[in-house]
Short mmCIF file of C-alpha atoms and ligand atoms in Angstrom, two decimals:
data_model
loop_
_atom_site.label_atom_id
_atom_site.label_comp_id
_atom_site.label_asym_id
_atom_site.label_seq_id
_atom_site.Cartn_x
_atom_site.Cartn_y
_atom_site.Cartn_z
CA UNK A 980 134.14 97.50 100.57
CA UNK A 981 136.70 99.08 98.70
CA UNK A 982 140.39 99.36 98.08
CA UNK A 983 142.68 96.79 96.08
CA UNK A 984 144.51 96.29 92.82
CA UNK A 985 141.63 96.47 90.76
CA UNK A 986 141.56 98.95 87.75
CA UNK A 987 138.87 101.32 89.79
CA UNK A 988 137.43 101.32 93.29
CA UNK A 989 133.70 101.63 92.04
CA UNK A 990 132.08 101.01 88.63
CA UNK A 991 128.85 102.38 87.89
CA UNK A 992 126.90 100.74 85.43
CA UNK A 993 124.35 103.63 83.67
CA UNK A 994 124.99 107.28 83.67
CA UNK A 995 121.39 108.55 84.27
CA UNK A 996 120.63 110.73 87.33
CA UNK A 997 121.14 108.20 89.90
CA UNK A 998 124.45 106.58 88.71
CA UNK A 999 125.99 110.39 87.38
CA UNK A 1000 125.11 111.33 91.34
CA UNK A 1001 126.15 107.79 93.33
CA UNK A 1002 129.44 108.49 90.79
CA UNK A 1003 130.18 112.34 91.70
CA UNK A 1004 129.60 111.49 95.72
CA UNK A 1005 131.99 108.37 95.34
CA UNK A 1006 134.80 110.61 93.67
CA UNK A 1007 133.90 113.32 96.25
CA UNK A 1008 134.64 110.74 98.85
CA UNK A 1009 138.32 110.47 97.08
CA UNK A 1010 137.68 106.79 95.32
CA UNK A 1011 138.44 106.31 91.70
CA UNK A 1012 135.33 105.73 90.00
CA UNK A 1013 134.39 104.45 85.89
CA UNK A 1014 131.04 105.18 84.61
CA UNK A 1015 129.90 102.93 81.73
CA UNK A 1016 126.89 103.86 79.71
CA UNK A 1017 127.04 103.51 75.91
CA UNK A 1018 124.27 106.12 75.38
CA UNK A 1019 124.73 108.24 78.53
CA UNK A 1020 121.11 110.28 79.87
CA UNK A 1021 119.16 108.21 76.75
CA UNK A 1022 117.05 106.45 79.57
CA UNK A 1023 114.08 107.30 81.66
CA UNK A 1024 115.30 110.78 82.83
CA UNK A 1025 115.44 112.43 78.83
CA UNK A 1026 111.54 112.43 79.04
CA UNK A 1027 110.96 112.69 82.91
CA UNK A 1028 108.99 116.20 84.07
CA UNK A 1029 111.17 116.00 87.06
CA UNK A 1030 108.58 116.77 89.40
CA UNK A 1031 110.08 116.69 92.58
CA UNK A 1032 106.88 115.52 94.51
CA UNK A 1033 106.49 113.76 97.61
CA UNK A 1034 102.83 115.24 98.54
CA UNK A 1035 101.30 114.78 94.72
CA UNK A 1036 102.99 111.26 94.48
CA UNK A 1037 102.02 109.86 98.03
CA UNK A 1038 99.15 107.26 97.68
CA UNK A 1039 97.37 105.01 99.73
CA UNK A 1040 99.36 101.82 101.27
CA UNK A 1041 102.72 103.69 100.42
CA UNK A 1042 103.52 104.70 103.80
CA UNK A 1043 107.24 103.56 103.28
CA UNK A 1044 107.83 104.84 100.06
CA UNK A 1045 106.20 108.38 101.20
CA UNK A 1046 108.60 108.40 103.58
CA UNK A 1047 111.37 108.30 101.76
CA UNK A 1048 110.45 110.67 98.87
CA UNK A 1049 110.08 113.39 102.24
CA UNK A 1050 113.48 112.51 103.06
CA UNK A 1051 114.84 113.03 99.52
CA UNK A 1052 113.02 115.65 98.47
CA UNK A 1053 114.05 117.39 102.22
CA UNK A 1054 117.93 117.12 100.49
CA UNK A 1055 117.29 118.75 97.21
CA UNK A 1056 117.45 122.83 97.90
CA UNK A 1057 121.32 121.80 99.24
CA UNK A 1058 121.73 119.05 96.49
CA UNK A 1059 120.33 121.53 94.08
CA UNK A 1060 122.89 124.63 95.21
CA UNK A 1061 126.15 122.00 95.84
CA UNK A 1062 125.75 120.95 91.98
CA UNK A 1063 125.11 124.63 90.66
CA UNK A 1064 127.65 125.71 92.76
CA UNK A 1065 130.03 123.32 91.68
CA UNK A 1066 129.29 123.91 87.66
CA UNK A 1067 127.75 127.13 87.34
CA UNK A 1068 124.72 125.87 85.19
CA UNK A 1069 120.84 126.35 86.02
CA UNK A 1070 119.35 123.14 86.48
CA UNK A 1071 115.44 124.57 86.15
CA UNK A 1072 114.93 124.08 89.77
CA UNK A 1073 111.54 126.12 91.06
CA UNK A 1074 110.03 125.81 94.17
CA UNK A 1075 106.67 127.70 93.69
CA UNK A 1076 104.50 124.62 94.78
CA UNK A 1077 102.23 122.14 92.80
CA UNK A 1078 98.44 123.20 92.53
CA UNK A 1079 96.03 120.02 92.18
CA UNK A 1080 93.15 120.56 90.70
CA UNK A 1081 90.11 118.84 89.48
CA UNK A 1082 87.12 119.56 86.89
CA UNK A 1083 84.66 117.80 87.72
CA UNK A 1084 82.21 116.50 90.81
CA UNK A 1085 83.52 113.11 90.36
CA UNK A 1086 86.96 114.25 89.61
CA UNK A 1087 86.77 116.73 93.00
CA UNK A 1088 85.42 113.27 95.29
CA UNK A 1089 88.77 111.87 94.06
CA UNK A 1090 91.08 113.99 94.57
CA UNK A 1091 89.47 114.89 98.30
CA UNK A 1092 89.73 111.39 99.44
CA UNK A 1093 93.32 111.48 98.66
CA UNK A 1094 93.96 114.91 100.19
CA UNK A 1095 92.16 113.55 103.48
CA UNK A 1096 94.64 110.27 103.52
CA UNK A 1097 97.95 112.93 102.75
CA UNK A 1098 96.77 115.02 105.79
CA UNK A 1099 95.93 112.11 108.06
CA UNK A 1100 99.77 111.33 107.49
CA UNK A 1101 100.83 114.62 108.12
CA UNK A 1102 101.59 115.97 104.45
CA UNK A 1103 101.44 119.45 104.25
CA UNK A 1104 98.45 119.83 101.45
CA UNK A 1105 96.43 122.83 101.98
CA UNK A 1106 92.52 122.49 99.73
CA UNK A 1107 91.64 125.56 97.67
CA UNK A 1108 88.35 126.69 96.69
CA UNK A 1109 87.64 127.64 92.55
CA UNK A 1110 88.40 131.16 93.30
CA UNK A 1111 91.43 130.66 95.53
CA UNK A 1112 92.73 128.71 93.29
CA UNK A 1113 93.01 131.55 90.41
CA UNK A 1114 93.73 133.89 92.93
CA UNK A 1115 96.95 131.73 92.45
CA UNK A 1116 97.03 130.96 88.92
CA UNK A 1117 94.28 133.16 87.01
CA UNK A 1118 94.99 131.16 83.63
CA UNK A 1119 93.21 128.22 85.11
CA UNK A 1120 89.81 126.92 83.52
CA UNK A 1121 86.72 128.67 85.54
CA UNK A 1122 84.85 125.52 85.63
CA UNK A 1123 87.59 123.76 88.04
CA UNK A 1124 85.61 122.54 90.90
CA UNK A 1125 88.25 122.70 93.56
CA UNK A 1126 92.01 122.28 94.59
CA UNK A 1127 94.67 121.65 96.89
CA UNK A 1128 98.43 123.38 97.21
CA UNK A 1129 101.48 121.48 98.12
CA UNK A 1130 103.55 124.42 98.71
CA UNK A 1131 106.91 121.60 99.42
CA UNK A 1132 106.22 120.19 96.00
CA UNK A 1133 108.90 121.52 93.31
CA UNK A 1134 110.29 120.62 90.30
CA UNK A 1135 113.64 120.52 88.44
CA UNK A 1136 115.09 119.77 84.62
CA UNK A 1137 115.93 116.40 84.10
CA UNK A 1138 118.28 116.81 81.11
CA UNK A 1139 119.89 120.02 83.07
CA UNK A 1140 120.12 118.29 86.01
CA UNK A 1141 121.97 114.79 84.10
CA UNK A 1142 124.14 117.24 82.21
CA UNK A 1143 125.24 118.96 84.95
CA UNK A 1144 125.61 115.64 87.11
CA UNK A 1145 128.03 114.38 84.47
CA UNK A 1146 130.51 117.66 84.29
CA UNK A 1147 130.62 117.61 88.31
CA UNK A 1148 131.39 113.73 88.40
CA UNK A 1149 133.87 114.04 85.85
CA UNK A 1150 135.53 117.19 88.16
CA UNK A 1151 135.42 115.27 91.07
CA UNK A 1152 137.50 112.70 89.13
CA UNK A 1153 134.98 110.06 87.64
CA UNK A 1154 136.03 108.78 84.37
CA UNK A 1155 132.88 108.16 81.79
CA UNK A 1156 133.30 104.71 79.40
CA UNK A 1157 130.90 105.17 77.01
CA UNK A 1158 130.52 101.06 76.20
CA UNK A 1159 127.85 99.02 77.42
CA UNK A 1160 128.08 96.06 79.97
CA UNK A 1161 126.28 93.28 79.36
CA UNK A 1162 127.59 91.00 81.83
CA UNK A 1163 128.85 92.06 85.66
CA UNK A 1164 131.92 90.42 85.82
CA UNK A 1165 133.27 92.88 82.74
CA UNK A 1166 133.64 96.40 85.10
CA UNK A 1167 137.20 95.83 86.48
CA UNK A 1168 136.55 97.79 90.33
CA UNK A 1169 136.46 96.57 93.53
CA UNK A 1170 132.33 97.54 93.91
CA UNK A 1171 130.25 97.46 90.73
CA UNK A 1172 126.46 99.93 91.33
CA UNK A 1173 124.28 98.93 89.11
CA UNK A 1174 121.98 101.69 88.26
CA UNK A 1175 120.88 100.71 84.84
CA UNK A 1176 117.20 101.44 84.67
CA UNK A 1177 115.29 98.63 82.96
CA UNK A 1178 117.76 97.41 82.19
CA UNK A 1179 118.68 96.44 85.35
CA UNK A 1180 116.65 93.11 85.51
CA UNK A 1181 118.82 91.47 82.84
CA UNK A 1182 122.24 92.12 84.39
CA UNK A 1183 120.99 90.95 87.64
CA UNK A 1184 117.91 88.84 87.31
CA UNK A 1185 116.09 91.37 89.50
CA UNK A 1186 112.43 92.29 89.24
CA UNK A 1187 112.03 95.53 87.74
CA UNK A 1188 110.09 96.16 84.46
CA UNK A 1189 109.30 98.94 81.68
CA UNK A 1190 106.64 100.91 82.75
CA UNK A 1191 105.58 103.11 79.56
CA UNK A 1192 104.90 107.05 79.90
CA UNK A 1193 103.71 108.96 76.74
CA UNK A 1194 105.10 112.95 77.51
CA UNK A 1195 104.72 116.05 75.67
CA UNK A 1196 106.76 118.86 75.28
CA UNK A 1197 105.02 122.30 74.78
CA UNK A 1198 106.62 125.96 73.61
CA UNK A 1199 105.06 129.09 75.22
CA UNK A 1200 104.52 131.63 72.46
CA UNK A 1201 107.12 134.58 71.53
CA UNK A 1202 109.69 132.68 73.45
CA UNK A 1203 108.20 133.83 76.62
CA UNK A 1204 107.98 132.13 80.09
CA UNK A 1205 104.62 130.14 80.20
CA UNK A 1206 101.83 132.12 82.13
CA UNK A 1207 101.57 129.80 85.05
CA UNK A 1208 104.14 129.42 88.09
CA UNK A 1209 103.15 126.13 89.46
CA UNK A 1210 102.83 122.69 88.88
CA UNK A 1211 99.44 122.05 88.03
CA UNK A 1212 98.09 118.25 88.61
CA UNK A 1213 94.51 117.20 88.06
CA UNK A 1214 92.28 115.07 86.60
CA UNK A 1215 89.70 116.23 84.29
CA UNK A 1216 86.78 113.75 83.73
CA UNK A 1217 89.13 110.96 85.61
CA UNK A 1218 91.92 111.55 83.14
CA UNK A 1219 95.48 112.49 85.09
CA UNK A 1220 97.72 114.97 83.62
CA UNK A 1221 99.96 117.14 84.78
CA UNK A 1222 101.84 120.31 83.19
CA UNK A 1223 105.26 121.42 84.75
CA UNK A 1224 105.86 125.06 83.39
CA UNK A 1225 110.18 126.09 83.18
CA UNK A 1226 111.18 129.72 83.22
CA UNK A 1227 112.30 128.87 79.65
CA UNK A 1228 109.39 128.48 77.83
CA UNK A 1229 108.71 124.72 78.11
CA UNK A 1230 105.40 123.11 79.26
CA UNK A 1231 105.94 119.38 80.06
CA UNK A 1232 102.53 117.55 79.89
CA UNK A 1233 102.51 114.01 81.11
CA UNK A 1234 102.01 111.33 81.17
CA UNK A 1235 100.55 107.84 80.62
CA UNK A 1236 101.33 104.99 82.52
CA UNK A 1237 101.37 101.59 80.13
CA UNK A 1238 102.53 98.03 81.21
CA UNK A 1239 104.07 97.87 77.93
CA UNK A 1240 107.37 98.42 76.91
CA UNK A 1241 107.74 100.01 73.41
CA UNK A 1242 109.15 103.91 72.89
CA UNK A 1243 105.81 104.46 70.40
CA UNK A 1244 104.19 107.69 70.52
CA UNK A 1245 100.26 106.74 69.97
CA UNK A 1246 97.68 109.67 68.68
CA UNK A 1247 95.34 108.91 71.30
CA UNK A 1248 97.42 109.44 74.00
CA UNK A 1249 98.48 112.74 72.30
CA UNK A 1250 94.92 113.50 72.36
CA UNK A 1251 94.00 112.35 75.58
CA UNK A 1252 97.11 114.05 77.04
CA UNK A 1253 96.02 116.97 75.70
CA UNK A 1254 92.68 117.40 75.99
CA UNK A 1255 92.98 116.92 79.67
CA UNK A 1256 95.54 119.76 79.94
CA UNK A 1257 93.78 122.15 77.97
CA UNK A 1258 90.51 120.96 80.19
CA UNK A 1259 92.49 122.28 82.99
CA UNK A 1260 94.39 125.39 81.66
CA UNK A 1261 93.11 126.45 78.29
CA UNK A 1262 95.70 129.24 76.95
CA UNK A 1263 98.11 126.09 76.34
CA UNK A 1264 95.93 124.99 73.54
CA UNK A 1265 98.36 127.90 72.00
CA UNK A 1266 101.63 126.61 72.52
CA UNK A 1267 103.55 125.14 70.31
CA UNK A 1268 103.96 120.99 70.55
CA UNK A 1269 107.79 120.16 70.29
CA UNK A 1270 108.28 117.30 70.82
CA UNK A 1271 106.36 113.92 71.64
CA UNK A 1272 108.18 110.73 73.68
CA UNK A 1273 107.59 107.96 75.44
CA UNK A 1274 110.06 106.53 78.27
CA UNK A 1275 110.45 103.58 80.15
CA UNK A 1276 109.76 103.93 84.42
CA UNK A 1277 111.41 100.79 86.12
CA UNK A 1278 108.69 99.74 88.13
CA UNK A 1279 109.32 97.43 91.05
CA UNK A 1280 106.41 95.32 92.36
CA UNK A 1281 105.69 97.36 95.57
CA UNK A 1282 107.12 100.96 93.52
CA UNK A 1283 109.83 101.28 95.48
CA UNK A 1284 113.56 101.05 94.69
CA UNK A 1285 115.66 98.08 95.19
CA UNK A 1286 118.73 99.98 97.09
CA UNK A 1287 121.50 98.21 98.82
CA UNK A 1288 123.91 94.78 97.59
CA UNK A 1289 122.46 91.68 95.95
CA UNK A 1290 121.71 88.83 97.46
CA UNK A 1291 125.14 86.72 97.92
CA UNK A 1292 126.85 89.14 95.67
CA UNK A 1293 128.12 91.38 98.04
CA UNK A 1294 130.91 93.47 95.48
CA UNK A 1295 127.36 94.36 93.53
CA UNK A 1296 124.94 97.15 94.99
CA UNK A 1297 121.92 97.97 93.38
CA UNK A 1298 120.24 101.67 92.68
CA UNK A 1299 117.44 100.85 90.66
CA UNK A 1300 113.85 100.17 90.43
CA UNK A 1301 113.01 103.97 91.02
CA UNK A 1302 109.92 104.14 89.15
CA UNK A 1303 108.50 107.40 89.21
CA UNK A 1304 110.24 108.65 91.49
CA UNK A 1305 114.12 108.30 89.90
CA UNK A 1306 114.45 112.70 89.87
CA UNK A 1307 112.95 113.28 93.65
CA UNK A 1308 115.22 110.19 94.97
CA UNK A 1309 118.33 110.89 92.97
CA UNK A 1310 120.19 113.06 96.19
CA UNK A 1311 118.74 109.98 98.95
CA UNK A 1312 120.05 107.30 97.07
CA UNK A 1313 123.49 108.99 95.86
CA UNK A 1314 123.79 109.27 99.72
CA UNK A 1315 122.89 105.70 100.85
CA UNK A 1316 124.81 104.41 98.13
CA UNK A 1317 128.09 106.51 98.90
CA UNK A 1318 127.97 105.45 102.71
CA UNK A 1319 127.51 101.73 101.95
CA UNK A 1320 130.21 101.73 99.64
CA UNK A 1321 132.65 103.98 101.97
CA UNK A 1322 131.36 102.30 105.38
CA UNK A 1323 130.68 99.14 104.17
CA UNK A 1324 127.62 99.56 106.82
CA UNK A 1325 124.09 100.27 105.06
CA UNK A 1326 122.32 102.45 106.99
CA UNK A 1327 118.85 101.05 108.50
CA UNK A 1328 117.12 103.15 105.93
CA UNK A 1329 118.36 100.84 103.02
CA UNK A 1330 116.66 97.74 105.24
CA UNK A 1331 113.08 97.78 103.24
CA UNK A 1332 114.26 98.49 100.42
CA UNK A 1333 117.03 95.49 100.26
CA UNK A 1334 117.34 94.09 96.32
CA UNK A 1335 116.90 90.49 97.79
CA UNK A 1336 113.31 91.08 99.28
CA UNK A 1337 111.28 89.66 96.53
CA UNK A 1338 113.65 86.29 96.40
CA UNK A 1339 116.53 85.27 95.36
CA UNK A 1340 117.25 87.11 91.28
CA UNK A 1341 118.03 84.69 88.78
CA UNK A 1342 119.44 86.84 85.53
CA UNK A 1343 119.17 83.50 83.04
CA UNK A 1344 115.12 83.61 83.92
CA UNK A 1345 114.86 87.64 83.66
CA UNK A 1346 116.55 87.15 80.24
CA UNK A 1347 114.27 84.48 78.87
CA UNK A 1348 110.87 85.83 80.43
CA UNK A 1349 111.94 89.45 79.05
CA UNK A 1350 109.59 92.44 80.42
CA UNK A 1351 105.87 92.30 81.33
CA UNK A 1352 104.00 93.47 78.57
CA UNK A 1353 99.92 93.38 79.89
CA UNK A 1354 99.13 96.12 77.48
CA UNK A 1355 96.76 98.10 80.26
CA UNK A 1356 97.09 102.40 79.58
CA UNK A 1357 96.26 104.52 82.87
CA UNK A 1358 96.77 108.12 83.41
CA UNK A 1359 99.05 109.90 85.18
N1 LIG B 327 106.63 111.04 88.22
C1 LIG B 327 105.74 111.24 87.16
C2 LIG B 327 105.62 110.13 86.22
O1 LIG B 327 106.22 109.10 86.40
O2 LIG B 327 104.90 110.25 85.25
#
């Protein structure tokens, strides 16, 4: 797919996770690569948790997708030592496990009937009694009715992780342009990846749209580590939350999930947010809040990503749509990606996931319609 007089082999449109990782493979793979973001890591992954979760996140009817978070999330402990490795900085990757845990009787029925489903397809989730589960973690809330551990469930720093994407691409030879493009013909390479986010659907016409989460950022007292090891996931009175602990003193709490499209922070998810975390683990009500922010998921209508070239464009291949799952799929899709480009083959793992497989994208009707906006607020 490559090769040519053209000012680069490969062009990557959006220097977030995904593009900073399809770009460092490519120049691994010796091409001569141009990054163009005009606001590099300003997208989805600057307020992401960067829970790295294929157990949690696997729901009913996702079979597919499931499938493919396993696979990634199989390729992050050598993802995760190749990058540190190759820059020498601590991307805040743990693997202690995610606890889920839930308050109530109602909350408990909920969460078993999704444990049952993630056994019956052979996810390793292991369920907890009340007293197990502090055995684990003894800052949880007493009145927790029950729990499950997904020990293969770990997590990772999103804005560590992009910074340290971008100094290995740049080693490796990538060169960053920090301009926008706002129309694919501009990028002067032989392959142009687009892996622009939401904004992805108005350089290509392709379905993907803004799918708000509201996230908090929490400071453990004294500048210690927070008191708790794992991820901890529940719902509390059928609100979601989850709290992702780092080893330097941040508490992520997320997150809601808004058809809606804004950045604005709103007090009652704040409250909501945070009342559900503190249901669940109530020394956090201590911390200190640092910072409130809402990003944008790109949400695809069956949540998975659109991977592979578009339809009758075959110079333009798509890494996009990864809704919440851009952090866990980041070393999958930098893989894919690479051995299209390089091969020119896609591997039969990029078949259900083809851009094209909602119809043919027309940009001029993305542009006009602009994003979904239904207004509806769910919980994480
Ligand atoms: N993956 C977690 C979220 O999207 O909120």
């Amino acid at each position: 797919m490559v090769g040519g007089e053209r000012g680069a082999d490969v062009a990557v449109v959006g220097a977030g996770p995904i593009g900073l990782a399809v770009a460092w493979r490519c120049a691994t793979r010796g091409l001569r690569v141009s990054v163009y973001d005009a606001t590099p890591g300003s997208g989805a992954s600057e307020v992401a948790a960067g829970m790295l979760a294929p157990v949690a996140e696997a729901y009913f009817g996702e079979r597919m997708l499931t499938g493919l978070l396993v696979s990634s999330a199989a390729r992050w402990p050598d993802f995760a030592a190749e990058l540190t490795a190759e820059t020498g900085m601590d991307l805040g990757y743990r693997t202690e496990g995610t606890l889920t845990v839930a308050l109530t009787p109602d909350d408990l029925a909920e969460a078993e009937r999704l444990w049952t489903y993630q056994r019956q397809v052979g996810l390793p989730v292991t369920p907890l009694r009340p007293a197990e589960l502090r055995e684990r973690e003894p800052l949880l809330a007493t009145r927790l009715r029950g729990g499950a551990l997904a020990p293969g469930d770990h997590q990772v720093d999103p804005r560590r992780l992009v910074a340290a994407l971008r100094i290995a691409a740049e080693r490796a030879g990538a060169t960053m342009l920090p301009r926008p493009v706002r129309d694919l013909a501009e990028p002067d390479a032989a392959v142009t990846v687009v892996a622009a986010g939401c904004g992805t659907a108005a350089l290509t016409g392709l379905p993907v749209r803004p799918v708000k989460g509201q996230v908090l950022r929490l400071r453990a007292p004294d500048g210690a580590a927070p008191r708790f090891r794992h991820v901890i996931r529940g719902h509390a009175d059928g609100r979601g939350v989850y709290l992702v602990p780092r080893t330097d003193g941040e508490v992520v709490v997320g997150a809601t999930v808004e058809e809606r499209s804004d950045l604005g922070v709103t007090a009652g998810a704040v409250l909501e947010l945070l009342r559900a975390a503190t249901d669940l683990l109530p020394e956090i009500a201590e911390y200190e809040l640092v910072e409130a922010r809402a990003g944008l998921r790109p949400g695809t209508p069956d949540n998975a990503p659109l991977l592979g070239r578009l339809p009758d464009r075959p110079e333009v291949v798509v890494a996009a749509g990864h809704f919440r799952h851009g952090i866990v799929l980041t070393p999958l899709t930098a893989d894919l990606v690479t051995d299209l480009i390089v091969t020119g083959t896609p591997d039969p793992a990029l078949a259900p996931l083809d851009p094209g497989r909602f119809g043919v994208p027309d940009p001029a009707a993305a542009a006009e319609d602009g994003p979904t906006n239904e207004g509806r607020t769910l919980w994480s």
